[in-house]
XYZ file of C-alpha atoms in Angstrom:
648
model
C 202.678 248.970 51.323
C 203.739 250.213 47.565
C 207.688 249.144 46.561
C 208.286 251.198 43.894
C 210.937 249.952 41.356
C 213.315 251.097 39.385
C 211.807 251.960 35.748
C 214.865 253.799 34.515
C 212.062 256.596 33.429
C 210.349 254.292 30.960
C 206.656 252.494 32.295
C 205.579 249.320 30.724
C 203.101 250.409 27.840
C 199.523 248.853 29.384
C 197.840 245.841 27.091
C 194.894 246.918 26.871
C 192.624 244.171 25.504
C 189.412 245.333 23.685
C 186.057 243.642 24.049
C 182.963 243.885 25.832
C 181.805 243.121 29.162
C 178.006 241.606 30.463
C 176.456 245.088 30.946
C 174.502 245.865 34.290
C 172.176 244.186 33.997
C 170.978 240.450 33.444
C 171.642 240.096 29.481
C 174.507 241.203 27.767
C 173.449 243.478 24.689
C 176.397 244.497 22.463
C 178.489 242.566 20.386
C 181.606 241.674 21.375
C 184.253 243.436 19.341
C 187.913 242.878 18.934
C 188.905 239.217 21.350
C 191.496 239.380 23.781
C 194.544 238.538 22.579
C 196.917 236.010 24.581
C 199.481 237.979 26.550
C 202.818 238.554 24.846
C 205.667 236.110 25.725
C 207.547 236.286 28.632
C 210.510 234.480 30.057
C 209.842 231.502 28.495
C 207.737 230.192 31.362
C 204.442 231.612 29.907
C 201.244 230.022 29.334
C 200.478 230.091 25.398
C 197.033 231.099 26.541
C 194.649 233.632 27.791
C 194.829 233.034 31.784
C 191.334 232.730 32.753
C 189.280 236.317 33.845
C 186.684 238.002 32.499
C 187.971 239.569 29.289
C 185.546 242.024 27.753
C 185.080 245.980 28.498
C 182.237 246.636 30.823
C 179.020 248.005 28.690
C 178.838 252.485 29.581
C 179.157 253.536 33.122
C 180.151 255.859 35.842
C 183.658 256.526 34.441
C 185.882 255.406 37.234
C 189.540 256.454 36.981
C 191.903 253.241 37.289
C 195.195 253.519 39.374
C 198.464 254.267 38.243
C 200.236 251.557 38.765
C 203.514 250.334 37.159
C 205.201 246.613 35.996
C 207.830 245.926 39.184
C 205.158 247.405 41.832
C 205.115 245.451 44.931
C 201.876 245.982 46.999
C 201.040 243.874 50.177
C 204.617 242.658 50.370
C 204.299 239.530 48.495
C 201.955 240.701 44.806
C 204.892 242.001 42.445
C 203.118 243.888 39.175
C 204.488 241.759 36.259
C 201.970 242.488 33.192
C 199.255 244.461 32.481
C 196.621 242.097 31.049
C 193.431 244.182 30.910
C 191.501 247.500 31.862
C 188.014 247.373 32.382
C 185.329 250.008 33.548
C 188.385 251.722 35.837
C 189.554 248.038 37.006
C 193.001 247.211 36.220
C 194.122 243.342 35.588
C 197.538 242.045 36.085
C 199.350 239.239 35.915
C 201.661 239.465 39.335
C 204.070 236.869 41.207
C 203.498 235.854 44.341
C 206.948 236.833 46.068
C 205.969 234.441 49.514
C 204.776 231.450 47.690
C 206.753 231.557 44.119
C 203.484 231.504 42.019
C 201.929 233.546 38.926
C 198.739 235.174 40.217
C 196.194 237.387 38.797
C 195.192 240.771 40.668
C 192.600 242.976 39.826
C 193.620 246.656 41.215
C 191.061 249.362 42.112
C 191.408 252.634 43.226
C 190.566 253.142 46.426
C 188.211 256.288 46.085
C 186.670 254.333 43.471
C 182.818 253.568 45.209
C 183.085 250.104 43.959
C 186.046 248.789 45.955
C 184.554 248.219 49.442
C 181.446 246.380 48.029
C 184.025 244.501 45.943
C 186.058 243.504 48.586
C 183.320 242.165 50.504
C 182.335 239.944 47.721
C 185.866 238.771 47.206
C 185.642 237.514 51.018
C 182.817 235.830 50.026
C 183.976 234.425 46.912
C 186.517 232.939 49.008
C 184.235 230.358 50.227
C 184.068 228.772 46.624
C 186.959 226.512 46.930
C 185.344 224.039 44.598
C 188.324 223.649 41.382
C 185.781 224.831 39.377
C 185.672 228.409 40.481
C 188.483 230.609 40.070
C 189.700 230.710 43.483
C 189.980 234.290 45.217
C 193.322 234.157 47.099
C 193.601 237.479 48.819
C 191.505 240.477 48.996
C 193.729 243.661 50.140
C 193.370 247.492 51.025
C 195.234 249.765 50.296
C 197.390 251.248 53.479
C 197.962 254.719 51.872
C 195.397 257.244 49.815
C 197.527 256.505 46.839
C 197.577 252.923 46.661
C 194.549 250.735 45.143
C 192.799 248.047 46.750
C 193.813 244.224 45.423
C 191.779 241.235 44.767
C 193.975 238.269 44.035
C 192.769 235.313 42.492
C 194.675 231.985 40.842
C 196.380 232.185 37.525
C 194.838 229.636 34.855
C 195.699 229.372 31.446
C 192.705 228.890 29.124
C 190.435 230.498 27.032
C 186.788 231.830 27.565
C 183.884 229.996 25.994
C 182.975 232.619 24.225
C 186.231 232.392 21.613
C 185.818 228.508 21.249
C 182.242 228.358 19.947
C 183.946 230.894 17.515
C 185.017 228.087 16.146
C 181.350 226.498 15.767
C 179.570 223.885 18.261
C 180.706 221.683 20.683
C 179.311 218.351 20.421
C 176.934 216.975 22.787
C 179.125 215.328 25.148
C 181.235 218.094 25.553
C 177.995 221.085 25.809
C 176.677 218.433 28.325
C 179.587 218.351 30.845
C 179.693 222.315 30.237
C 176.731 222.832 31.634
C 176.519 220.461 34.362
C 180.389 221.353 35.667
C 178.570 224.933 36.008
C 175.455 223.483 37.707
C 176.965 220.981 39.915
C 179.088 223.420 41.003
C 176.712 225.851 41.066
C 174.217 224.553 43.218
C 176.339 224.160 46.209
C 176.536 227.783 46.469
C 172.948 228.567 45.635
C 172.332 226.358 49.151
C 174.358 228.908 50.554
C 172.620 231.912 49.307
C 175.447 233.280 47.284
C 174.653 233.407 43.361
C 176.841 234.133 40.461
C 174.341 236.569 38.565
C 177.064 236.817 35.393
C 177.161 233.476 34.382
C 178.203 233.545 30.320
C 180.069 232.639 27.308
C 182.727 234.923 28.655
C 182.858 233.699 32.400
C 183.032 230.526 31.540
C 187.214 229.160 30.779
C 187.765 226.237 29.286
C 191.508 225.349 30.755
C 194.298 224.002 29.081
C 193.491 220.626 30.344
C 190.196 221.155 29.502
C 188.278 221.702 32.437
C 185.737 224.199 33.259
C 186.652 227.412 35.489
C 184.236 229.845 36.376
C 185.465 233.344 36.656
C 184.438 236.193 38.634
C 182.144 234.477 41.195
C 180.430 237.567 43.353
C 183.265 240.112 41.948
C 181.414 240.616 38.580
C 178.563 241.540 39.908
C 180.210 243.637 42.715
C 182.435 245.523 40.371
C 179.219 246.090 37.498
C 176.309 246.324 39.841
C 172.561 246.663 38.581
C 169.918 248.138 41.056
C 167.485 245.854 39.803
C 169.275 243.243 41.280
C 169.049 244.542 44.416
C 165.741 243.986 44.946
C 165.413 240.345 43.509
C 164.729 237.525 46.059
C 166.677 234.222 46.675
C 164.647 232.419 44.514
C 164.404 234.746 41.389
C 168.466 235.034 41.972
C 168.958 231.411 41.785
C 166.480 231.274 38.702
C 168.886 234.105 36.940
C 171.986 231.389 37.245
C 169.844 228.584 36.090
C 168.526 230.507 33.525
C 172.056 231.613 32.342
C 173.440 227.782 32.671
C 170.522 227.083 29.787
C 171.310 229.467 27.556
C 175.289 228.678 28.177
C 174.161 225.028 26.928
C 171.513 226.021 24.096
C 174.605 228.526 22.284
C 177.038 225.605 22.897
C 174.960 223.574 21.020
C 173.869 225.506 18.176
C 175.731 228.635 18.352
C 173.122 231.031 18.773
C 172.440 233.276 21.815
C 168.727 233.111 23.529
C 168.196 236.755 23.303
C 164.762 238.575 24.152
C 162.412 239.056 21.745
C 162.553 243.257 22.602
C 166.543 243.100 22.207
C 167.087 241.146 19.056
C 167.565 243.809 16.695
C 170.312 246.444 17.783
C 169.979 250.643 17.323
C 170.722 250.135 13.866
C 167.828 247.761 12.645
C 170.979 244.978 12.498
C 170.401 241.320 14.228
C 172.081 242.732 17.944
C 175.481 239.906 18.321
C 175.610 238.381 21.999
C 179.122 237.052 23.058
C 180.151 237.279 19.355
C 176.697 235.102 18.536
C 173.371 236.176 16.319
C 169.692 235.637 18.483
C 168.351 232.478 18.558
C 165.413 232.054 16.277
C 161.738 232.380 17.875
C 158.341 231.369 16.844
C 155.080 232.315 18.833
C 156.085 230.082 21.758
C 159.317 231.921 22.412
C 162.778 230.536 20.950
C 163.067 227.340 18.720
C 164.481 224.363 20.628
C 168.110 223.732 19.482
C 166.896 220.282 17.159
C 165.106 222.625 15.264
C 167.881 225.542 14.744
C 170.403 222.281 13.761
C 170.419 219.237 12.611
C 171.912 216.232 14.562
C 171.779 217.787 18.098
C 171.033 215.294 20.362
C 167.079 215.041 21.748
C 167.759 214.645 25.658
C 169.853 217.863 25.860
C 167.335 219.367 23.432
C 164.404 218.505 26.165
C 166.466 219.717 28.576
C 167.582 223.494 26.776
C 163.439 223.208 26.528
C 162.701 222.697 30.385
C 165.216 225.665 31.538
C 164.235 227.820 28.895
C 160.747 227.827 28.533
C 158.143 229.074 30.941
C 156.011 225.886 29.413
C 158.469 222.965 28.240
C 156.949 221.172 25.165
C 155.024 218.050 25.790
C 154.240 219.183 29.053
C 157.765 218.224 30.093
C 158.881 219.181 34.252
C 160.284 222.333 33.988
C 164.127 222.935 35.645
C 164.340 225.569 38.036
C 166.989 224.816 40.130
C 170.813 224.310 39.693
C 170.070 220.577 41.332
C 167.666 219.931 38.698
C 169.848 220.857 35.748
C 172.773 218.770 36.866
C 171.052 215.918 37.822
C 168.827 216.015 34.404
C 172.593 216.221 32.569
C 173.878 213.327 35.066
C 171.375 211.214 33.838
C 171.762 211.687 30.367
C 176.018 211.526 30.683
C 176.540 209.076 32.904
C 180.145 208.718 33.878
C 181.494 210.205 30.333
C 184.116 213.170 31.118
C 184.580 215.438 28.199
C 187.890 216.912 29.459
C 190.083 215.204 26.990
C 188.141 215.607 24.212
C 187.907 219.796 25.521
C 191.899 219.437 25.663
C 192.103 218.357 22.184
C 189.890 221.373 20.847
C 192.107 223.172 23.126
C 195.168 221.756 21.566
C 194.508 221.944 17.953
C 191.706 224.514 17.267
C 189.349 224.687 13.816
C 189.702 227.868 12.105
C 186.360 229.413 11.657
C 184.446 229.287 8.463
C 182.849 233.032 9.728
C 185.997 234.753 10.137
C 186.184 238.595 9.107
C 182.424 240.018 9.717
C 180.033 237.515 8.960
C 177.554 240.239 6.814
C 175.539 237.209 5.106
C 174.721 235.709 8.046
C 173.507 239.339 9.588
C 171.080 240.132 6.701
C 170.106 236.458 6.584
C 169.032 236.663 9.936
C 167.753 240.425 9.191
C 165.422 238.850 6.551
C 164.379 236.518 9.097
C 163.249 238.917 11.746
C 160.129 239.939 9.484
C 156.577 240.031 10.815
C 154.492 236.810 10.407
C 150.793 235.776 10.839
C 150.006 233.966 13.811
C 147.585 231.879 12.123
C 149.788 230.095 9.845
C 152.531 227.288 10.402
C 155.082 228.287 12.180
C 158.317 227.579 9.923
C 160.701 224.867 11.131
C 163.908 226.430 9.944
C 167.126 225.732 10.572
C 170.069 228.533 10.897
C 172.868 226.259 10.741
C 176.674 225.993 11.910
C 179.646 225.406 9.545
C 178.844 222.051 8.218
C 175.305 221.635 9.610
C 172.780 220.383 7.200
C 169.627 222.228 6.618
C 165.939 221.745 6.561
C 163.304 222.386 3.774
C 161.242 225.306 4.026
C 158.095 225.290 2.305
C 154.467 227.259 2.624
C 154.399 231.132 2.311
C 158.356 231.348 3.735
C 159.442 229.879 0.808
C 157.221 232.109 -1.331
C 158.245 235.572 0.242
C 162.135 234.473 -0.218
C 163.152 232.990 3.076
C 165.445 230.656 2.629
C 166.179 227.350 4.631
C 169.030 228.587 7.020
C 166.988 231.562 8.041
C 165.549 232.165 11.003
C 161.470 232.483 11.795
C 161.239 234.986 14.035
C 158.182 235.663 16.043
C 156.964 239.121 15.325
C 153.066 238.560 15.232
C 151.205 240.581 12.983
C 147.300 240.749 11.967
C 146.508 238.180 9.261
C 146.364 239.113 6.106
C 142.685 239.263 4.302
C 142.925 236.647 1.327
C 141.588 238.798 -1.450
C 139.630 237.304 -4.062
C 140.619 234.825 -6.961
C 142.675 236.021 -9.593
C 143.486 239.354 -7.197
C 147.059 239.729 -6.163
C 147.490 239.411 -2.296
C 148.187 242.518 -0.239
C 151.288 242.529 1.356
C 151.170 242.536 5.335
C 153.204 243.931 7.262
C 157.079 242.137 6.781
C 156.102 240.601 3.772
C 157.147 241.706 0.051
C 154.124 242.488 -1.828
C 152.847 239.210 -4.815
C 154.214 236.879 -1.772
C 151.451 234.577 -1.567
C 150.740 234.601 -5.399
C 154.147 233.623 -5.813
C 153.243 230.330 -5.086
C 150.685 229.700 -7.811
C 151.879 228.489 -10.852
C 151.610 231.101 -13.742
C 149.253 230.198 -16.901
C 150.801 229.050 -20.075
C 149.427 231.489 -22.568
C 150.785 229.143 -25.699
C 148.550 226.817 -27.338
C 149.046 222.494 -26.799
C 151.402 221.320 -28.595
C 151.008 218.563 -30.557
C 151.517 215.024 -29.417
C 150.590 212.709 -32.062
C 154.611 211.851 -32.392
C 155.360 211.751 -28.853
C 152.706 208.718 -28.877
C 154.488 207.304 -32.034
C 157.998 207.297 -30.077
C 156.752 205.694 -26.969
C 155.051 203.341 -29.305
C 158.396 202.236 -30.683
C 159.646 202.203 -27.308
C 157.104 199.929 -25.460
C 157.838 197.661 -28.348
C 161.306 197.043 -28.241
C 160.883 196.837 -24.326
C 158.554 194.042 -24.917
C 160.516 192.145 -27.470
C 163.932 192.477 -24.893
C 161.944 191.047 -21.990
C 160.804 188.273 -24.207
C 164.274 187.346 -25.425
C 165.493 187.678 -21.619
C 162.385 184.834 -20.326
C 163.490 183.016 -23.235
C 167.495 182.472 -21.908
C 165.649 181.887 -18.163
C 163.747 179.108 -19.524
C 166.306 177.463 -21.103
C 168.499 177.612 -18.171
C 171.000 179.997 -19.183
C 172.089 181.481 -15.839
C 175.361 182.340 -16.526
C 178.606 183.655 -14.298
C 176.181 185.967 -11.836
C 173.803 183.097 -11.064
C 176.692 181.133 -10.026
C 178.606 184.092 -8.101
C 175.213 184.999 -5.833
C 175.372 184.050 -2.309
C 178.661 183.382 -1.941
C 180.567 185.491 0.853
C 182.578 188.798 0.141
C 185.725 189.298 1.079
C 186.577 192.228 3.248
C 188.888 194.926 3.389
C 188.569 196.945 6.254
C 185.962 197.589 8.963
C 185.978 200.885 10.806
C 183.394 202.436 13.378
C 180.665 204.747 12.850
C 179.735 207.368 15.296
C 179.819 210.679 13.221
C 180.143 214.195 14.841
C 176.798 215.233 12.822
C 174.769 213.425 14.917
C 176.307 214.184 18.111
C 179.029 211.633 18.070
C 182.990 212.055 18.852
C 184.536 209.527 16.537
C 185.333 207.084 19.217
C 182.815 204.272 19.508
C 185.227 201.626 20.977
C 187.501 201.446 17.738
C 190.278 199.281 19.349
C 187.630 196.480 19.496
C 186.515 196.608 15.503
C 188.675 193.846 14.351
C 186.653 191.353 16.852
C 183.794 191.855 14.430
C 184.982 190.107 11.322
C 187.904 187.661 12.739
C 185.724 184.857 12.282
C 185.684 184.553 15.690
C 182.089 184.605 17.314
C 183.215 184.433 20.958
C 185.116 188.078 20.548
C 182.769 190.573 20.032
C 182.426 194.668 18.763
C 180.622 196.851 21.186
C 179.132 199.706 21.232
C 179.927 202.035 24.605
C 177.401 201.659 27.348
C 174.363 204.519 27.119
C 171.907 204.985 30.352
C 167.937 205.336 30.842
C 166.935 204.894 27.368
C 167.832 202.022 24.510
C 167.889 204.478 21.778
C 171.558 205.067 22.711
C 170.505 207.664 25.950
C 168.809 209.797 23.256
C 172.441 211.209 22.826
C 172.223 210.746 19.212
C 170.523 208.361 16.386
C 172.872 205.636 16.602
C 176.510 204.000 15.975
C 177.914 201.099 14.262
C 180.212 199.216 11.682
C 181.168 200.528 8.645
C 182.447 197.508 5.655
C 184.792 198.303 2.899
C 184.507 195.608 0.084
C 187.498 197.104 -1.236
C 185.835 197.468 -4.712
C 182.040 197.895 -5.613
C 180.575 194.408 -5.214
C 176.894 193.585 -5.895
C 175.556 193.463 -2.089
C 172.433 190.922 -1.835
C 172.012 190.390 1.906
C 174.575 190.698 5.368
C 174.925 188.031 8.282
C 175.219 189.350 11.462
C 176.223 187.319 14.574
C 175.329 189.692 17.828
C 174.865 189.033 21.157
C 172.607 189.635 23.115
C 169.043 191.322 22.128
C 166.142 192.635 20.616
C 168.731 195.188 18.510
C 167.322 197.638 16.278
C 169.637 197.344 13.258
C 169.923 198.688 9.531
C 171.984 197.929 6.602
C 172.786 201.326 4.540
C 174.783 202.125 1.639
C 176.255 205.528 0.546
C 173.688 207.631 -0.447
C 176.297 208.871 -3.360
C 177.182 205.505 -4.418
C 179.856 206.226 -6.906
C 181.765 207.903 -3.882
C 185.805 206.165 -2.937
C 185.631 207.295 0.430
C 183.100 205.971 3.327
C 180.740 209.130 4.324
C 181.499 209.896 7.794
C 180.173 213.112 8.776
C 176.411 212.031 9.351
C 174.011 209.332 9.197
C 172.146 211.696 6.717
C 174.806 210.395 4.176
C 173.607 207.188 4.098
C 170.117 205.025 2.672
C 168.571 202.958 4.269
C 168.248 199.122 2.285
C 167.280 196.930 5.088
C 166.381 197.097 8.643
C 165.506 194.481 11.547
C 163.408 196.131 13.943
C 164.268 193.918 16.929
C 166.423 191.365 15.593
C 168.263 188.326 17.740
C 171.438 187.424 18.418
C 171.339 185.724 14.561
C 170.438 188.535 12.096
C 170.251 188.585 8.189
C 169.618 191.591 6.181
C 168.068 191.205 2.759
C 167.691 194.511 0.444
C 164.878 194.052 -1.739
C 166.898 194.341 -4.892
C 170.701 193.704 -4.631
C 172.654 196.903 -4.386
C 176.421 197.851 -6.049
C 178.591 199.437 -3.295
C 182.041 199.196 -2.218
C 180.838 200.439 1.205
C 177.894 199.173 3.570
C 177.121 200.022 6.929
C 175.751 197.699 9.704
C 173.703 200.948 11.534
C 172.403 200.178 15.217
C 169.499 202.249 16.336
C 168.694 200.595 19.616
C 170.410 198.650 21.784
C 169.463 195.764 24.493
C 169.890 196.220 27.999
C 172.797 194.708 29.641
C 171.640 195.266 33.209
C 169.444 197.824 35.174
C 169.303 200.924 32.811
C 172.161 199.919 31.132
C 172.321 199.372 27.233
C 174.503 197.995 24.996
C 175.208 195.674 21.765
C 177.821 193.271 20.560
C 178.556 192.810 16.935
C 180.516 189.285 17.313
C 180.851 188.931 13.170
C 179.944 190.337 9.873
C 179.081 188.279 6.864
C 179.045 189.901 3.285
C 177.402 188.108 0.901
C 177.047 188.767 -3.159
């Protein structure tokens, strides 16, 4: 029964937050507009953040009028009306406190001649069943006892913010788009055994909490309160294949920041590149959308395979497809282990990155406009890259190149007939998509000025050879009589160190933390205390999480480097030694093994190791890189570093 309170004639102004939500049907189509802003302040007990719901408007429908409702409403004795926090397709969202139990809740309030509310009552019934921590709970699900008051659905109140805001801010690494996507199918699958499937499973259903776990919102109710006939008709198994499907994509845009939209939907009414939960489409080549490895660099190959096997109707390398929630989390066990990515989610939580696209983002839409241009199926399909703030990029060669692609943007799969190559000396026609001259861009236009001439370009490297032969004779000469001088007597001997630090870069899928409290054990000239790296499962190259971790020297100065001592234990270790690829740099690269050249490498190396670079090298930094690891027991793999040896 409605308490009405005292307003003093003045209602609470609603806060109406502006976004968009999933349409009807399976894909979302429109971009996302304005973000939900966190609720104002309260009474000082409020969470900074957005409590965790659905946030965005509901894409055109049967208007349904919302009820008028008012802050200080009591309704079902106990659900006081504290804040309006949304309205959505006629569905009101509050934030409300539980009189009975002395708790913050959040209601969602329907009319009740709105056609929706029995069907979404039912579902909230249903919903109920999901007591897993991982699902917003569904507390209470209430009709209305008089024509004028609206039917409730009351679910827990928890702070957080949708995953659609945070990969705003650009990827998530691989351990933390890893235990995304197999919180939402382990949890997931439980309720696909029970027949009951999510069907609106999405950046914006998915809240990352304050604590940084994963919440999934609107189990049953989204559906129920945005219905889509087609739905109806769909069997268990192409319902279950609609979640699975949605928990790929959930992990391909955490990875890369792109949304896997249909080829038919990827441009919007406008001609523009159509934005999904704030993100552009996914680039595609003939065999549907480009695997995340090859949209950005550094993402790691096991949750590549496995974006592969959801998303493609036939995986590359004839890889098992995944088809069922089971499969997914069990494919993501194996690859994580027993890593938790809740406290590094807490600390993106806790101090957020501003990001680089803020305010529109119009390069990246006509990049990707440029991109969505009509090639021939009978040439190479382009291994692009479309990369996130700070990704690195790949070459792009062949006609691409020629017709003004550039490396970050996308190949999109519009096939077209191939061109006919006209005859020599002709220019090429342009096909369809492709700015006439494209392919004659590539050959290299004739000089029309006569040859110079070279008769004292021959005279100067004359002179030149000369003088190099009469230095080289004067250096043999010193050699010969012994004259080796301060360096002869300086090579060899050890280096001294100033600082060791580890190496497991965010670039290539790393978070920074590769056992750091243990780094001192690898110079203290103590071989019995050792460096290791963290333990990875199933495979030696690290789990295929990423290319590889390891020790990173500071010399203090720039020292001539001619070969490093390594004590390790256990083996056969894959190891390198690298230097800074800009070697007049006075700070270590840490962002990516990219950064780095390779001198010297050991492909399976003991427990005694010694790197020699062919020539000696001039660096103040070197680093000790591991690329595979020996097993420690079962499928288990890990190395020891137990000292590091610098010597000139």
């Amino acid at each position: 029964m409605r308490e009405p309170a005292d307003h003093g004639g003045d209602d609470l102004e609603s806060t109406q937050l502006q976004g968009r939500m999933p349409p009807a049907g399976p894909e979302p189509l429109e971009d996302p507009g304005q973000q939900p802003a966190s609720a104002p302040a309260g009474d000082g007990d409020e969470p900074s953040l957005t409590p965790a719901m659905a946030t965005s408007d509901p894409a055109p429908q049967a208007a349904h009028q919302p009820p008028r409702v008012a802050a200080g409403d009591v309704y079902a004795g106990r659900y006081r009306l504290e804040q309006q926090l949304a309205q959505r397709g006629g569905t009101l969202t509050w934030r409300a406190f539980d009189q009975k139990l002395s708790r913050s809740v959040l209601v969602h309030l329907l009319s009740q001649d709105d056609p929706r509310s029995a069907e979404v009552l039912d579902s909230a019934r249903k919903a109920a069943f999901a007591t897993d921590s991982r699902f917003l709970r569904v507390l209470d699900a209430v009709v209305g006892e008089q024509p004028e008051e609206p039917s409730l659905v009351v679910c827990e109140f928890a702070p957080g913010e949708s995953l659609e805001r945070l990969l705003r801010q650009g990827p998530l690494s691989a351990l933390e788009a890893a235990w995304v996507a197999r919180e939402l199918a382990d949890a997931m699958q439980t309720m696909h055994s029970e027949g009951l499937f999510h069907q609106r499973i999405n950046p914006d259903t998915v809240i990352i909490t304050a604590t940084g776990n994963v919440k999934i919102v609107g189990f049953l109710i989204e559906a129920a309160m945005y219905p889509d006939q087609h739905e109806q008709a769909l069997a268990w198994s192409e319902r279950e294949q609609a979640d699975v499907t949605a928990i790929g994509k959930v992990l391909y845009a955490s990875l890369v920041t792109r949304w896997p939209t249909p080829r038919d939907q990827l441009l919007d009414g406008n001609g523009e590149p159509r934005r999904t939960w704030g993100m552009l489409p996914a680039p595609m080549d003939a065999h549907g959308w480009l695997t995340p490895r090859q949209v950005r660099s550094g993402v790691s190959p096991a949750l590549d395979e496995i974006c592969d096997q959801v998303l493609s109707e036939a995986p590359h390398r004839n890889a098992m497809p995944l088809r069922t929630a089971s499969q997914v989390a069990k494919a993501l066990s194996k690859v994580l282990g027993t890593a938790d990515a809740a406290a590094d989610l807490e600390r993106r939580m806790r101090y957020p990155v501003v990001p680089q696209d803020e305010g529109g983002g119009r390069a990246a839409l006509l990049e990707t406009t440029a991109s969505m241009r009509a090639v021939d199926p009978d040439e190479t399909t382009v291994q692009s890259t479309v990369p996130s703030p700070g990704a690195a990029t790949f070459d792009v060669g062949g006609d691409a190149a020629a017709a003004g692609i550039g490396a970050g943007q996308a190949a999109a799969a519009m096939p077209s007939s191939p061109a006919t190559p006209s005859a020599p000396g002709e220019a090429d026609p342009a096909p369809s998509g492709r700015p006439a001259g494209a392919r004659s861009a590539t050959r290299a236009p004739r000089s029309s000025r006569p040859p110079r001439r070279r008769w004292l370009s021959v005279l100067v490297a004359l002179v030149a050879l000369a003088l190099l032969v009469g230095l080289l004779r004067v250096l043999l000469g010193k050699t010969t009589m012994g004259g080796g001088g301060d360096d002869d007597e300086q090579a060899g001997k050890p280096l001294q160190i100033s600082a060791v630090a580890d190496f497991d870069p965010t670039g290539d899928g790393g978070n920074a933390e590769e056992n750091p409290a243990q780094v001192k054990n690898a110079w203290d000239g103590d071989p019995a205390t050792a460096w290791k790296t963290l333990t990875y499962l199933n495979d030696p190259k690290l789990g295929k999480l990423k290319p590889g971790v390891g020790l990173v020297v500071d010399l203090g100065e720039r020292r001539q480097v001619g070969r490093v001592k390594l004590t390790m234990q256990g083996a056969p270790t894959a190891v390198e030694l690298r230097v800074p690829t800009d070697n007049t740099t006075d700070k270590a690269p840490a962002t990516s093994s990219k950064q780095w050249t390779t001198v010297a490498s050991e492909a399976k190396a003991g427990t005694n190791a010694e790197l020699v670079p062919e020539q000696a090298v001039e660096s103040r930094y070197v680093l000790v890189y591991l690329t595979s690891l020996p097993k420690v027991s079962g499928n288990k793999y890990q190395a020891s570093i137990a000292e590091i040896e610098v010597l000139s």
